[in-house]
Coordinates of C-alpha atoms in Angstrom, one line a residue:
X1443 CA 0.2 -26.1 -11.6
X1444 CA 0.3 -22.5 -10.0
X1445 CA -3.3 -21.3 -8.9
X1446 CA -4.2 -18.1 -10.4
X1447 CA -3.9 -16.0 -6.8
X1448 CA -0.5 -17.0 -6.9
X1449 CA 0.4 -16.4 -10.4
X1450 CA -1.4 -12.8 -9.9
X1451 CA 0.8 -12.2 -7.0
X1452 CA 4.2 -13.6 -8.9
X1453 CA 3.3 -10.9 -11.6
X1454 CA 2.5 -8.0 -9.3
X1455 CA 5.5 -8.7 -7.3
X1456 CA 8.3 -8.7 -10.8
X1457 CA 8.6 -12.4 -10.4
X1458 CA 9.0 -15.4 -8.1
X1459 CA 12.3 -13.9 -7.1
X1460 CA 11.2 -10.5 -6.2
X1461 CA 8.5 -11.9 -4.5
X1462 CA 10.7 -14.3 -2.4
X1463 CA 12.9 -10.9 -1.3
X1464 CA 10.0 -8.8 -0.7
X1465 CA 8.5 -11.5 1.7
X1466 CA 12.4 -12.2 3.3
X1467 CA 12.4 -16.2 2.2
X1468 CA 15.1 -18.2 -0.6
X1469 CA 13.6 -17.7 -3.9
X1470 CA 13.3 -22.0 -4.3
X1471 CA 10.5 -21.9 -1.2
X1472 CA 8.1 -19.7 -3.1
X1473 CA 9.3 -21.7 -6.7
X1474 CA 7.7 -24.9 -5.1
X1475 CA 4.4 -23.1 -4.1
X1476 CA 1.3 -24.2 -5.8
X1477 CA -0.8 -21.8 -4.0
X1478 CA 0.3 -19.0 -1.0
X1479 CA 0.5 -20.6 1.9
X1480 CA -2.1 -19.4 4.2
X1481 CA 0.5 -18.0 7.1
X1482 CA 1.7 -15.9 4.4
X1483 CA -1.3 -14.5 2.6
X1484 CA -1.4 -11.2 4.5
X1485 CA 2.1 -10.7 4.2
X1486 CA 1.4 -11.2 -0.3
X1487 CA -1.1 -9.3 -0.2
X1488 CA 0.8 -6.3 1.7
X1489 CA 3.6 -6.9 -0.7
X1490 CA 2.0 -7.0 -3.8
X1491 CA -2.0 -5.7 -3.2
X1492 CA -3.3 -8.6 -4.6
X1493 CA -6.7 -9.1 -2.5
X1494 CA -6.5 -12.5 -0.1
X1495 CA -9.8 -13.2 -1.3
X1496 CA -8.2 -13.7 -5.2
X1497 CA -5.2 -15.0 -3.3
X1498 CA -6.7 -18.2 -1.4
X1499 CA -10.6 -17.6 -2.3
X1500 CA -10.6 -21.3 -0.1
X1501 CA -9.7 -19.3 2.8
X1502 CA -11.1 -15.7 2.6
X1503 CA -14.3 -16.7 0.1
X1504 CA -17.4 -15.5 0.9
X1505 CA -19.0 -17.6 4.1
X1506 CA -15.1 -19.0 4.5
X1507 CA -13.5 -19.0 8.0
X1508 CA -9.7 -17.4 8.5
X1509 CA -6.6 -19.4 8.1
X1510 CA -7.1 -20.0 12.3
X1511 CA -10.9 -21.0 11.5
X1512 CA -11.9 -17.4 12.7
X1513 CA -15.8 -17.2 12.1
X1514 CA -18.1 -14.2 13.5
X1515 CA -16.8 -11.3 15.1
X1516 CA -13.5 -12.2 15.0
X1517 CA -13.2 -11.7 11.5
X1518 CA -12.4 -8.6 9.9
X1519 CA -15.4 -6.6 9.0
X1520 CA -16.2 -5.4 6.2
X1521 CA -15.0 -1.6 6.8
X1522 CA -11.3 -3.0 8.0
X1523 CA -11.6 -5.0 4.9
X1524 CA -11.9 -1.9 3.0
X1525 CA -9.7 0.3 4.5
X1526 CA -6.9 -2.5 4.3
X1527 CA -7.5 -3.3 0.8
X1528 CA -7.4 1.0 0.1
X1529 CA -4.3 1.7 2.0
X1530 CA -2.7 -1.5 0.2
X1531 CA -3.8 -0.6 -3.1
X1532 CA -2.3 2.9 -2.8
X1533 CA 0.8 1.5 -0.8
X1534 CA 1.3 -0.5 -4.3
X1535 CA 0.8 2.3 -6.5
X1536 CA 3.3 4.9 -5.1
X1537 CA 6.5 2.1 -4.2
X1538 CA 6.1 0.4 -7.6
X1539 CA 4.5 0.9 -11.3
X1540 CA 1.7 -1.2 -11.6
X1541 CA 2.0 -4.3 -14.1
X1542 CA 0.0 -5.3 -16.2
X1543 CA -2.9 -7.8 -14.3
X1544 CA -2.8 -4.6 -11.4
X1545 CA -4.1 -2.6 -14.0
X1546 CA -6.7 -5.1 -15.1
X1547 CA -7.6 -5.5 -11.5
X1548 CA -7.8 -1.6 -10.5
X1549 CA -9.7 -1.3 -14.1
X1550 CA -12.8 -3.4 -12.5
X1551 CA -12.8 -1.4 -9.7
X1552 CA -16.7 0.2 -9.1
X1553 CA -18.0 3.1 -7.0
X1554 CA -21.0 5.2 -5.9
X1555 CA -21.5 8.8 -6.2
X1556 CA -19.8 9.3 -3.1
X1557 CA -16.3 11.6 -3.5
X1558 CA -14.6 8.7 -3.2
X1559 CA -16.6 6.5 -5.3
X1560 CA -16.3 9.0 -7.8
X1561 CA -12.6 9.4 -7.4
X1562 CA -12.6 5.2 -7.7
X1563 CA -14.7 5.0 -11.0
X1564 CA -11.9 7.7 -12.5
X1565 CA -9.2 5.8 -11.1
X1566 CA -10.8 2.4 -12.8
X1567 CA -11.1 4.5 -16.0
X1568 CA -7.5 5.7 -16.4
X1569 CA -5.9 1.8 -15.9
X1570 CA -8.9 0.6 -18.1
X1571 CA -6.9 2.9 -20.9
X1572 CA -3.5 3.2 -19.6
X1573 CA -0.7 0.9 -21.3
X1574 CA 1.5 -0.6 -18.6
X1575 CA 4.8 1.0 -20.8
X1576 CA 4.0 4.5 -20.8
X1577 CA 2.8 4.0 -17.0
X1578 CA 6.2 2.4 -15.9
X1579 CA 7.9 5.7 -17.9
X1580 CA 5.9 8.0 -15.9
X1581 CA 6.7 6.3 -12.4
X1582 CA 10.1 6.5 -14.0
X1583 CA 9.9 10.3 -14.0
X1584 CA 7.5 10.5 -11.0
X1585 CA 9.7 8.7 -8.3
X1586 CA 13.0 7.7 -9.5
X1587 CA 14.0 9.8 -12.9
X1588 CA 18.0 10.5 -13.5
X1589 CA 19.0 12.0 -10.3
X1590 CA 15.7 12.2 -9.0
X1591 CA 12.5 12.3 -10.1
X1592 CA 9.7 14.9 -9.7
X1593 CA 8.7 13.8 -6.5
X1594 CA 10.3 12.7 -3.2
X1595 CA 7.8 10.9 -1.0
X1596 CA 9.0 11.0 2.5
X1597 CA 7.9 12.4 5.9
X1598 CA 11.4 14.1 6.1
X1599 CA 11.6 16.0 2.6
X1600 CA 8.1 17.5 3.3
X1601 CA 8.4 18.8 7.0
X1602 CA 12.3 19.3 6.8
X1603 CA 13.1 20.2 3.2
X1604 CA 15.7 16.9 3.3
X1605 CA 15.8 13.3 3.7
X1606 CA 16.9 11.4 6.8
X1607 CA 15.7 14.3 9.1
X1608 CA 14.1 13.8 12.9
X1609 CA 10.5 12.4 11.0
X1610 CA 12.3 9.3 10.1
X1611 CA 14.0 9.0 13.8
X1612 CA 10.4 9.6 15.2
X1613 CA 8.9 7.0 13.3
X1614 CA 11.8 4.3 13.2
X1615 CA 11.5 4.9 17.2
X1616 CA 7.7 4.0 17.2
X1617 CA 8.4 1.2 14.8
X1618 CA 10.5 -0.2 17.3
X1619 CA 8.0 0.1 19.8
X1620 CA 5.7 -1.9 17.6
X1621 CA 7.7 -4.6 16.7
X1622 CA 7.5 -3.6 13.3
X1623 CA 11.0 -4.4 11.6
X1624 CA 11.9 -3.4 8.4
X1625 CA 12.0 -5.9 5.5
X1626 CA 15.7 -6.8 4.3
X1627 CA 14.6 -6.6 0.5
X1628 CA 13.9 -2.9 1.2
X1629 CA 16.1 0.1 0.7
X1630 CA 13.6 3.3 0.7
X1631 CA 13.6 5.0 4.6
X1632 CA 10.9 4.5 6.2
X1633 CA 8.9 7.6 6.0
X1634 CA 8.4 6.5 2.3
X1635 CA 4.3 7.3 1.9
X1636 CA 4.4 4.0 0.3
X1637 CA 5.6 2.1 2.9
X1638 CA 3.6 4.1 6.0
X1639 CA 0.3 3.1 3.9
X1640 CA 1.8 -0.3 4.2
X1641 CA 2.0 -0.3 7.8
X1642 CA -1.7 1.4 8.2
X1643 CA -3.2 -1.9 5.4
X1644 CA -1.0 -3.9 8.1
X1645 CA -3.1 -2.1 11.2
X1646 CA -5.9 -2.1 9.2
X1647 CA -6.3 -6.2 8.3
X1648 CA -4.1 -7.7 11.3
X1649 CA -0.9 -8.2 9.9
X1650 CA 0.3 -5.7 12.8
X1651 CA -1.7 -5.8 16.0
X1652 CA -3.1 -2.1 17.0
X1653 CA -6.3 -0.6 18.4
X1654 CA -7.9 1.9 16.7
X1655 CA -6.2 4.9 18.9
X1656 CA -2.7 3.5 18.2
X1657 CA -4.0 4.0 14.2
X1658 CA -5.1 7.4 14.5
X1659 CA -2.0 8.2 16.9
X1660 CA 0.1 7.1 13.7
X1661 CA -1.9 8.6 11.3
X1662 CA -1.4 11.6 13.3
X1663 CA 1.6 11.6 14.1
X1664 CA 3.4 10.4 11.0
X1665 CA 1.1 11.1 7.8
X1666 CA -1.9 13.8 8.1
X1667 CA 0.6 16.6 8.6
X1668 CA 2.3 15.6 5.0
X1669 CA 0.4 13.6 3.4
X1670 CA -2.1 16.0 1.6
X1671 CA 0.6 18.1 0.1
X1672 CA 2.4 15.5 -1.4
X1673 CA -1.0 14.5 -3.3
X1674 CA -1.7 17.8 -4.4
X1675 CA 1.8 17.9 -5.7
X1676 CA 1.9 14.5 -7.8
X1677 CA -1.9 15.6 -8.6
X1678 CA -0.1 18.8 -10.3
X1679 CA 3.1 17.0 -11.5
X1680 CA 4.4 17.6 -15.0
X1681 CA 4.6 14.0 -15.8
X1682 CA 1.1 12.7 -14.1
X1683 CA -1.1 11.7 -16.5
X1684 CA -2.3 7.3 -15.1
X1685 CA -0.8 8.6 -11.7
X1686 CA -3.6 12.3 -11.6
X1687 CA -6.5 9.8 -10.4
X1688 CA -4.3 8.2 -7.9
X1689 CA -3.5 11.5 -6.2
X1690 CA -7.0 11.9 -6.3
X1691 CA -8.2 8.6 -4.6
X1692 CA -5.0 8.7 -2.1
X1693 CA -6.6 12.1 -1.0
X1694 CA -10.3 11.4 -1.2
X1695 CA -9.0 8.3 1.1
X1696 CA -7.2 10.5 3.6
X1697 CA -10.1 12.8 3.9
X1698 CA -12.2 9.8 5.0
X1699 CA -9.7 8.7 7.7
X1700 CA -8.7 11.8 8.7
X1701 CA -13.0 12.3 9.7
X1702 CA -13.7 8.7 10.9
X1703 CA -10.5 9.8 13.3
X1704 CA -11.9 13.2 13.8
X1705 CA -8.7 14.5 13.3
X1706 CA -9.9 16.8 11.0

């Protein structure tokens, strides 16, 4: 019998198959899993922003050691916890409609009276009400639509006015350098918003090694001169009604980065 992470991250992901092709592995692997193996909870949880703590709670519990027994300061702390768990959240959000159990988790999200407390308690409110139908129509219309949808959420479209412009070169060029290669199962470019909050989750909880001025250097480089607009365009688009308090948190979030990296 499936444990509940890995039925959370089966249902986030569309399935045991899309969840096999989003983590690059035969779909009869992951049909034999009783629970994520613990080399591949980071990569789940990238792909599907289900937490590692609901994912293997024996591993990632509170008072538990990592997968390679890491205690102490060799853990994540508590701020790289959160900033993982933010960028993958929003990562989620903008590459694919949220099902049904995201919605119940995003709807028990809490906050403080902080900006972007305040932006999470809204956020928690819309998904508490939203029904998982209309939300996939309005992705629909956001990011895909017939043709195109409202919005195009790449690096290129918003400095260049098109797609596949010298932002994607730039970044696939630093991507390289990093080691970071792109997943077989996907087909947006790379200067997807989606997938670049992918990669800062991946700085962010370990999944890529980087120090914090190789973050801010990509942050920099690659999102901050962008990012902003594109929030205050899906926060203004005709067909954002769930997808208004996510533009709101994905900005709120930036702000925060963009001052802890005093690139503001």
């Amino acid at each position: 019998m499936r444990e509940d992470g890995l039925r959370l991250a089966i249902e986030a992901a569309g399935g045991v198959g899309a969840l096999a092709r989003g983590l690059g592995i035969k779909q009869p692997s992951v049909s034999t899993w009783q629970r994520v193996p613990a080399e591949r909870v980071l990569a789940v949880e990238a792909l599907t922003g289900v937490r590692r703590e609901r994912l293997r709670p024996d591993l990632y519990g509170e008072g538990r050691a990592g997968p390679r027994g890491m205690t102490g300061s060799d853990e994540l702390d508590e701020i790289e916890r959160a900033r993982a768990s933010e960028y993958l959240l929003l990562a989620n959000l903008l590459r694919n409609a949220p099902s049904a159990s995201l919605l119940e988790e995003i709807a028990g999200l809490t906050g403080d009276a902080t900006p972007l407390g305040m932006a999470h308690i809204a956020l928690a409110e819309a998904a508490a009400k939203a029904d998982v139908s209309d939300v996939e129509s309005e992705y629909f219309a956001l990011f895909i639509g017939i043709g195109r949808g409202e919005l195009l959420p790449y690096a290129s479209y918003y400095l260049t006015g098109f797609l596949h412009e010298r932002p994607l070169a730039r970044l696939r060029e630093e991507l390289q350098r990093l080691g970071i290669e792109r997943a077989e199962s996907n087909f947006d470019p790379e200067d997807h918003l989606g997938i670049l909050f992918e990669i800062m989750g991946g700085f962010a909880n370990g999944t890529f090694p980087a120090d914090l001025e190789q973050q801010k250097g990509f942050l920099e480089r690659h999102i901050r001169p962008w990012a902003f607009r594109f929030f205050d365009d899906l926060a203004a688009a005709k067909s954002a009604r769930f997808y208004k308090p996510v533009a709101e948190v994905g900005r709120t979030f930036l702000s925060v980065e963009c001052e802890a990296f005093a690139l503001e």
